[in-house]
mmCIF file of C-alpha atoms and ligand atoms in Angstrom:
data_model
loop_
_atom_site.group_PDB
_atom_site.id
_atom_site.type_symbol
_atom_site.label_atom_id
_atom_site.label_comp_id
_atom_site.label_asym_id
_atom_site.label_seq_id
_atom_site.Cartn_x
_atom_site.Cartn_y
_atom_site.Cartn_z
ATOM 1 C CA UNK A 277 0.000 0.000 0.000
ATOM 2 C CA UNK A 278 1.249 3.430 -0.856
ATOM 3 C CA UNK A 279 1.975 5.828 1.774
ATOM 4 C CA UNK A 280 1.127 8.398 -0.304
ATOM 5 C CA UNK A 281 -2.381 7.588 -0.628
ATOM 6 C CA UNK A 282 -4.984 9.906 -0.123
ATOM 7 C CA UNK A 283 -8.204 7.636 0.384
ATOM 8 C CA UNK A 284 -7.351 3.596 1.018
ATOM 9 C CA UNK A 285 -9.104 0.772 2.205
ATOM 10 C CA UNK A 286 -8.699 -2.634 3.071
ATOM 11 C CA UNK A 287 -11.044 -6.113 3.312
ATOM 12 C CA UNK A 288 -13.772 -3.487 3.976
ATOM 13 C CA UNK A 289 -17.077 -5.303 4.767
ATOM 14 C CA UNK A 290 -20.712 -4.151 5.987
ATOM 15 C CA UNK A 291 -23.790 -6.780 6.737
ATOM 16 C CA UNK A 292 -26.907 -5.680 8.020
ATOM 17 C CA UNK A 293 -29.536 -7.612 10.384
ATOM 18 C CA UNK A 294 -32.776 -8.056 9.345
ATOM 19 C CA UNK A 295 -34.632 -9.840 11.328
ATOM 20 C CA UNK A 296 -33.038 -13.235 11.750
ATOM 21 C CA UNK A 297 -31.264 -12.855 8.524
ATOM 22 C CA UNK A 298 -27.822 -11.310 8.019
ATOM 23 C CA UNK A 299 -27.261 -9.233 4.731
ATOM 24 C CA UNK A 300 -24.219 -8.751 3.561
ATOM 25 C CA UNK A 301 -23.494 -5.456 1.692
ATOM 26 C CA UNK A 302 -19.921 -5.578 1.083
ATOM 27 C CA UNK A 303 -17.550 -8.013 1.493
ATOM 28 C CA UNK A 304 -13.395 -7.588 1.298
ATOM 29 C CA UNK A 305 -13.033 -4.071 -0.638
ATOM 30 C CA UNK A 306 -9.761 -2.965 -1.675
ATOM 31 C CA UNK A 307 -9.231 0.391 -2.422
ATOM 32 C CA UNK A 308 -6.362 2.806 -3.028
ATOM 33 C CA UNK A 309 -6.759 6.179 -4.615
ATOM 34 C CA UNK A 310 -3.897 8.529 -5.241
ATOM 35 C CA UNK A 311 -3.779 12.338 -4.904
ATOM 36 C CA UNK A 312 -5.319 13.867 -8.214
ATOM 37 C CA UNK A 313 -6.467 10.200 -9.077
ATOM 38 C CA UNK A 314 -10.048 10.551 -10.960
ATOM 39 C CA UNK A 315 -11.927 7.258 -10.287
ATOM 40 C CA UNK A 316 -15.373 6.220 -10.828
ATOM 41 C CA UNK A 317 -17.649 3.605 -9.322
ATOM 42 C CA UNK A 318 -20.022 2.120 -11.717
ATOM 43 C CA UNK A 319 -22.645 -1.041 -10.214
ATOM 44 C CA UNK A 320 -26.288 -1.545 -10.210
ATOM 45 C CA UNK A 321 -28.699 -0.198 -8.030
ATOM 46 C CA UNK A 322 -28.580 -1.500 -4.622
ATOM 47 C CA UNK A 323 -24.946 -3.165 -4.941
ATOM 48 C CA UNK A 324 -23.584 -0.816 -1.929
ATOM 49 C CA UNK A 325 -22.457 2.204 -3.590
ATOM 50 C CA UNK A 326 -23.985 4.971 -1.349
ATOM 51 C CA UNK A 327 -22.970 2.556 1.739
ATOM 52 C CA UNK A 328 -19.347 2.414 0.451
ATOM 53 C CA UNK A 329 -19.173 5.940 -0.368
ATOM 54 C CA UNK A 330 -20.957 6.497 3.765
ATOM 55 C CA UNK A 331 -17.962 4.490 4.800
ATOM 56 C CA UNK A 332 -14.655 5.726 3.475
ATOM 57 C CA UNK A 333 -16.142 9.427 4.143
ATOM 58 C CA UNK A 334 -16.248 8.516 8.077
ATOM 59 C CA UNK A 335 -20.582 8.862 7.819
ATOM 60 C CA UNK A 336 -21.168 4.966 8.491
ATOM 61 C CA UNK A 337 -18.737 2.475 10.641
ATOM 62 C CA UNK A 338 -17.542 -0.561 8.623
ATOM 63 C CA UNK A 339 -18.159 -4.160 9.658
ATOM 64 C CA UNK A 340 -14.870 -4.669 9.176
ATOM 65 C CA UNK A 341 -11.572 -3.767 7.835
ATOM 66 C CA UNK A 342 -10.342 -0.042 7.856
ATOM 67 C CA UNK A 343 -10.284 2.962 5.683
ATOM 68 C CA UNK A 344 -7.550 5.477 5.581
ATOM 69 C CA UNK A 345 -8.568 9.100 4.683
ATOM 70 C CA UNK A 346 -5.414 11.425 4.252
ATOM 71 C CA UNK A 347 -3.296 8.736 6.121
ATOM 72 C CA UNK A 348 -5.398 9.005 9.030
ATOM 73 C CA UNK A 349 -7.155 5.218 10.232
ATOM 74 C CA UNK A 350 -10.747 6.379 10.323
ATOM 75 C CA UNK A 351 -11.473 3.505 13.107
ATOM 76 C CA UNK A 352 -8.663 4.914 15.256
ATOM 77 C CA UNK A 353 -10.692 8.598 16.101
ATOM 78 C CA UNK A 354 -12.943 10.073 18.332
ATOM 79 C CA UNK A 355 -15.825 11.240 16.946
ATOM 80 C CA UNK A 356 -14.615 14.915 16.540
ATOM 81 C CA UNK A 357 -11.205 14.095 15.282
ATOM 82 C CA UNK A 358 -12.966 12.677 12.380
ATOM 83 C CA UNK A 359 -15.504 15.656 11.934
ATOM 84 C CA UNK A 360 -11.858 17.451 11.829
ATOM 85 C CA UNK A 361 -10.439 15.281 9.795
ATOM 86 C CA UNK A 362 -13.271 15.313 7.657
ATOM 87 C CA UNK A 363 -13.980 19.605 7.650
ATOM 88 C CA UNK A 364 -10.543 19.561 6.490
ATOM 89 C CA UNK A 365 -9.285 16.961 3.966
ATOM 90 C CA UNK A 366 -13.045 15.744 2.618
ATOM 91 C CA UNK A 367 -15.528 17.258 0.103
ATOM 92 C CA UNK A 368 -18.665 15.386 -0.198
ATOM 93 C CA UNK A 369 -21.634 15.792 -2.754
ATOM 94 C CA UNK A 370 -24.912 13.307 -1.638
ATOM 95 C CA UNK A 371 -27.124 11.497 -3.903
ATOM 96 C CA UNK A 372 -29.696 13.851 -2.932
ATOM 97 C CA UNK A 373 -27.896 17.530 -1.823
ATOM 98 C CA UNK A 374 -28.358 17.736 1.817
ATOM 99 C CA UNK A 375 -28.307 21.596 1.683
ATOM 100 C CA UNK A 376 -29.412 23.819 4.712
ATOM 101 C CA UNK A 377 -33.190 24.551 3.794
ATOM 102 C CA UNK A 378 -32.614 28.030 5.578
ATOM 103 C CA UNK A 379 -29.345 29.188 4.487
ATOM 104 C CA UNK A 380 -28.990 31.053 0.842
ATOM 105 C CA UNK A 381 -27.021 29.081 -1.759
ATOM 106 C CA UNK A 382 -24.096 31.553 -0.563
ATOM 107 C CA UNK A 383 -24.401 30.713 3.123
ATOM 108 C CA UNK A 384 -24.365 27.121 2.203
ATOM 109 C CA UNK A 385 -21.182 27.312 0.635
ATOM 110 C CA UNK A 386 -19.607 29.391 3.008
ATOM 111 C CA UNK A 387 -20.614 27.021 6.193
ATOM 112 C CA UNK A 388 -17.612 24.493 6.007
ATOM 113 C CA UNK A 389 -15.388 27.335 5.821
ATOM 114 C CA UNK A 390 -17.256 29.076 8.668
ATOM 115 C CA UNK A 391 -16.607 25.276 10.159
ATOM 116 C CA UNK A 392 -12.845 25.737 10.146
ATOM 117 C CA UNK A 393 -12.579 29.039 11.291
ATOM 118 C CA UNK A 394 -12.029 31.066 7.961
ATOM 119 C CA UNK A 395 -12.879 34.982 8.325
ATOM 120 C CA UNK A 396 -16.294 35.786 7.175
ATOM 121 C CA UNK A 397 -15.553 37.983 4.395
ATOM 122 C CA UNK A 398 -12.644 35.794 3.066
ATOM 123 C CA UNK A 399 -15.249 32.959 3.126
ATOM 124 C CA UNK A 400 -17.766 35.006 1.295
ATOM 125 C CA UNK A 401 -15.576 35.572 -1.412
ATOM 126 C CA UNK A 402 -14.289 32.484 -2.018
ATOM 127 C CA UNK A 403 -17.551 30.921 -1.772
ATOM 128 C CA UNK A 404 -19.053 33.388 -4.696
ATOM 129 C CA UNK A 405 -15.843 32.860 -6.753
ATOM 130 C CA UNK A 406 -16.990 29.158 -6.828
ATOM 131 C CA UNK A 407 -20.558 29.423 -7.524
ATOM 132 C CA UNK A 408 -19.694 31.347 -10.241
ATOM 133 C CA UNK A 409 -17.442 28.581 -11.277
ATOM 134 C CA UNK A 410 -20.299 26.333 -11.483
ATOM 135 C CA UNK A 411 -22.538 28.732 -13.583
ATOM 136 C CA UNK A 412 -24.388 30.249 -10.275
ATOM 137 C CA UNK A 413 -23.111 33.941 -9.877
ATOM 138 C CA UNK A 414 -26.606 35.051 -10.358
ATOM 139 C CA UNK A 415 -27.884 32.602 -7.301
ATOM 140 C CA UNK A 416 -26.140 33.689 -4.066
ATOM 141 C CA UNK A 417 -28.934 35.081 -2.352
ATOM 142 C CA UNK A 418 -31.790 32.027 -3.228
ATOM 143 C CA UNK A 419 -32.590 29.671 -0.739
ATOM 144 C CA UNK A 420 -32.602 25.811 -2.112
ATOM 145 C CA UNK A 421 -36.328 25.945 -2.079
ATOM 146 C CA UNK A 422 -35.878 29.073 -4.940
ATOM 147 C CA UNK A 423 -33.112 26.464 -6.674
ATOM 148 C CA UNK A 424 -33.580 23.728 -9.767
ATOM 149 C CA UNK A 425 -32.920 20.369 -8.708
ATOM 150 C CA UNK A 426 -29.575 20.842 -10.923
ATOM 151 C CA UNK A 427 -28.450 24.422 -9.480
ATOM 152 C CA UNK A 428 -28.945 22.129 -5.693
ATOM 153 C CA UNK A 429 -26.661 19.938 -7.399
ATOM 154 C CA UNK A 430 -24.283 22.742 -8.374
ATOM 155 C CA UNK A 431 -24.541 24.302 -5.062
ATOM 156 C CA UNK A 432 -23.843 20.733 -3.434
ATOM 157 C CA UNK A 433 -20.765 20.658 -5.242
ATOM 158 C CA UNK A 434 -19.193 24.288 -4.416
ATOM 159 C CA UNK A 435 -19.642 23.533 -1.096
ATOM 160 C CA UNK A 436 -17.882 20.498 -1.269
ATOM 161 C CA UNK A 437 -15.312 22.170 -3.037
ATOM 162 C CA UNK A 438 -14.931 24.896 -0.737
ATOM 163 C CA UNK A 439 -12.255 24.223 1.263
ATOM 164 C CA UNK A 440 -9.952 22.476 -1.196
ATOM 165 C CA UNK A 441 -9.708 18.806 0.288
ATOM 166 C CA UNK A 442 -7.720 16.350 -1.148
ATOM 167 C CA UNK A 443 -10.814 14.392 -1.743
ATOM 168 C CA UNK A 444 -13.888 14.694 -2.620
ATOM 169 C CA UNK A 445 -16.704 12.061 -2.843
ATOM 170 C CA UNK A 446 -19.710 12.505 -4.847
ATOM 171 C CA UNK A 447 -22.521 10.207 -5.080
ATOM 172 C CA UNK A 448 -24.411 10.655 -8.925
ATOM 173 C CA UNK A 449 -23.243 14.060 -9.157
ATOM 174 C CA UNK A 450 -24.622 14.236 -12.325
ATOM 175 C CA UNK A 451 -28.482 12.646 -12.284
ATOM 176 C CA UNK A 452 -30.056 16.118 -12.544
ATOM 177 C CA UNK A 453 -27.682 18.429 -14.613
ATOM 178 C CA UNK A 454 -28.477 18.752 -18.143
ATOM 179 C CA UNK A 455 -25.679 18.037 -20.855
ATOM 180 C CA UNK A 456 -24.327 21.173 -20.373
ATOM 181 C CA UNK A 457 -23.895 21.802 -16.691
ATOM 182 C CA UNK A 458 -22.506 18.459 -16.515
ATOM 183 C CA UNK A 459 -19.819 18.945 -18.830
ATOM 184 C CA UNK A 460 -18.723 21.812 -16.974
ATOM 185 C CA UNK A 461 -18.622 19.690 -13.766
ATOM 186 C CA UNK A 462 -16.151 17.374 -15.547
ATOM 187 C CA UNK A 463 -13.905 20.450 -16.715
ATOM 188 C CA UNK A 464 -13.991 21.553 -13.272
ATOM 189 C CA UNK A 465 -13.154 17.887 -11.476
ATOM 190 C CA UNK A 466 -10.506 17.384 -14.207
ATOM 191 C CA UNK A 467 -8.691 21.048 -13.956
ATOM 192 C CA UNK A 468 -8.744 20.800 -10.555
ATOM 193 C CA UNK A 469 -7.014 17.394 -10.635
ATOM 194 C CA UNK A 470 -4.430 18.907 -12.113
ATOM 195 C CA UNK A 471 -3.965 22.433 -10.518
ATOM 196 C CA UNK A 472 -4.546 21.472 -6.597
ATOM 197 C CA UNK A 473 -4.454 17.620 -6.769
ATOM 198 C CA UNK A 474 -7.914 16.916 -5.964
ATOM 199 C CA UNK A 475 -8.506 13.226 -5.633
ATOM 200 C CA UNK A 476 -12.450 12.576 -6.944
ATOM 201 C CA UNK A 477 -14.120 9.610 -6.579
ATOM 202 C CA UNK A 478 -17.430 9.556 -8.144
ATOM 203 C CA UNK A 479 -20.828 7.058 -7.990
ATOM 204 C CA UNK A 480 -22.032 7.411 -11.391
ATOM 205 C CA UNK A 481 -24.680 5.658 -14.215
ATOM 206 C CA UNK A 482 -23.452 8.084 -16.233
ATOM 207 C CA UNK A 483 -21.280 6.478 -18.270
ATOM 208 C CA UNK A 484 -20.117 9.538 -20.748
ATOM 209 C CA UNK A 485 -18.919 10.580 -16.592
ATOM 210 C CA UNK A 486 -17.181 7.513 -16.230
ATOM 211 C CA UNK A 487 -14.893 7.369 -19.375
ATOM 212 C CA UNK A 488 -13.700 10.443 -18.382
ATOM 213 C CA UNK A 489 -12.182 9.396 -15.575
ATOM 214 C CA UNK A 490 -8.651 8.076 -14.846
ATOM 215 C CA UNK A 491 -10.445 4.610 -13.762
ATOM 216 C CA UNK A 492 -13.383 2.557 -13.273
ATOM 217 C CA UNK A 493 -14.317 0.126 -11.035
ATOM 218 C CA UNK A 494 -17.656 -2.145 -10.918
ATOM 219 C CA UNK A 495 -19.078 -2.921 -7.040
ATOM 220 C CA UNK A 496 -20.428 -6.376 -7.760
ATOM 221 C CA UNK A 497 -21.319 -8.966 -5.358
ATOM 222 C CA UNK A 498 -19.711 -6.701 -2.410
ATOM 223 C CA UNK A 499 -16.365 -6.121 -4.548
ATOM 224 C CA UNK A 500 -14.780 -3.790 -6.505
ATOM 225 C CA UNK A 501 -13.413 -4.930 -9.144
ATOM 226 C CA UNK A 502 -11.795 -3.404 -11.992
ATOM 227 C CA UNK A 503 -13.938 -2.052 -15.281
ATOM 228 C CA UNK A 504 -12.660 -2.544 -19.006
ATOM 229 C CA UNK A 505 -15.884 -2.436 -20.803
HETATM 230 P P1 ADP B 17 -26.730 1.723 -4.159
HETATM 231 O O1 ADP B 17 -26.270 3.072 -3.702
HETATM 232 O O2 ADP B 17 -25.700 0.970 -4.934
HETATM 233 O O3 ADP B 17 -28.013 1.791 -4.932
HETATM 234 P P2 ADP B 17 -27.095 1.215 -1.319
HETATM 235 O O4 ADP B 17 -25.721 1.337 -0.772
HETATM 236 O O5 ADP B 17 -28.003 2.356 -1.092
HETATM 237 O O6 ADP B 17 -27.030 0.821 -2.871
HETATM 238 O O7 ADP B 17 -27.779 -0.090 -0.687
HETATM 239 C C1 ADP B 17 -27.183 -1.376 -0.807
HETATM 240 C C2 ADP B 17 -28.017 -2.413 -0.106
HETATM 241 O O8 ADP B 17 -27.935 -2.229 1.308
HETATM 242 C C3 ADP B 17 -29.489 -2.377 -0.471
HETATM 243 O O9 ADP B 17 -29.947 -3.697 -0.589
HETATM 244 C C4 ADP B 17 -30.124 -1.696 0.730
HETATM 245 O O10 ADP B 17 -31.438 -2.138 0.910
HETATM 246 C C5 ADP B 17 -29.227 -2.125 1.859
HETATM 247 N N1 ADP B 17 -29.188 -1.138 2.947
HETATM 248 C C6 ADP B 17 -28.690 0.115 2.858
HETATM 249 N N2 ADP B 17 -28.795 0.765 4.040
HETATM 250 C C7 ADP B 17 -29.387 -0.111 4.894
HETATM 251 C C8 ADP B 17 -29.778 -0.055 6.274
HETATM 252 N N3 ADP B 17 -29.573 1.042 7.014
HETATM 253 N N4 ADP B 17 -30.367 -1.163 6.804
HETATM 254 C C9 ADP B 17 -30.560 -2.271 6.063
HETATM 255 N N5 ADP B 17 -30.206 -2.382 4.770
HETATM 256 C C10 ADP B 17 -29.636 -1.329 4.181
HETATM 257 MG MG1 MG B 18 -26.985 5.008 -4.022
#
């Protein structure tokens, strides 16, 4: 394993009870993702993805086996250490956006910044420099009840993008962005790739997304495994 890595993960598994009947979700996944690394995560519905995505973000505690998150052994924190760890090396974008219903698109992006202590008027500039980024300079002061399901998305994303981590998660990014918007999501994951050495690791169907990307992997039966379709 690479010491270098900036998201890893080994013989990670998760079973639920139901009833009397154990269900496993995952079973032994490997994982090792590299700074700037662009990596998707292809599988059909219900093979684990959000659950795998809620584990190696430190939102859900594994079965077994660990995850690493900017060398860090998730397992091996309190609590707050990992909402630290997390506030400061971790962007993530939900399957469904998880906004603050009573915050403005602006206040939502500024919050983890807020979080980690940034100045309020540094934040606020930063935060608008990024909204207009993803296409939403003319959206700071709506709340996500004024927003399209795609400018949530968009917002979901700035905010994960906020702080510069070295990884961020997203979980179908992409399910409500038209052709467009989407495309300009990939620019941005890919430049910033690049530039800061953003790690991304994204849960797609999308699979114009997933081409783009440096790899893919397929969770099947509990495993990843590696994608050459
Ligand atoms: P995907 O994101 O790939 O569609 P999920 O990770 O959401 O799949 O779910 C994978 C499986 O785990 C599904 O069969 C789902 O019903 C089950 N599952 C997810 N969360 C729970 C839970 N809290 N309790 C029981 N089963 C769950
Ligand atoms: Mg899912």
């Amino acid at each position: 394993m690479s010491d270098k890595a900036v998201l890893s993960c080994r013989n990670l598994g998760k079973s639920y009870e139901e009833g009397p009947q154990t269900v496993e979700v995952l079973s032994g996944v490997e994982l090792e993702l590299l700074p700037g690394e662009r990596v998707a995560i292809i599988g059909s519905s219900g093979s684990g993805k959000s659950t795998l995505l809620n584990m190696l973000g430190g939102l859900d505690t594994p079965s077994r086996g660990s995850v690493w998150l900017a060398g860090e052994e998730l397992s091996a924190l309190s609590e707050k250490q990992r909402g630290l760890l997390r506030n400061r090396a971790l962007g993530f974008v939900y399957q469904f956006h998880h906004l603050l219903p009573e915050f403005t698109a602006l206040e939502n992006v500024c919050m983890p910044l807020l979080i980690g202590k940034t100045p309020i008027a540094e934040a606020r500039e930063r935060a608008s420099a990024l909204l207009k980024r993803v296409g939403l300079g003319h959206r700071l002061p709506h709340k996500p009840a004024e927003l399209s399901g795609g400018e949530r998305q968009r917002v979901a994303i700035a905010r994960a993008l906020v702080n510069q981590p070295a990884l961020v998660l997203l979980d179908e990014p992409t399910g409500n962005l038209d052709q467009h918007t989407g495309q300009g999501i990939q620019e941005l994951m890919l430049e910033l790739s690049v530039s800061s050495q953003t790690a991304f690791l994204v849960v797609t169907h999308d699979v114009q997304l997933a081409r783009q990307m440096d790899r893919v992997l397929r969770l099947e039966e509990g495993r990843l495994i590696e994608d050459h379709a």
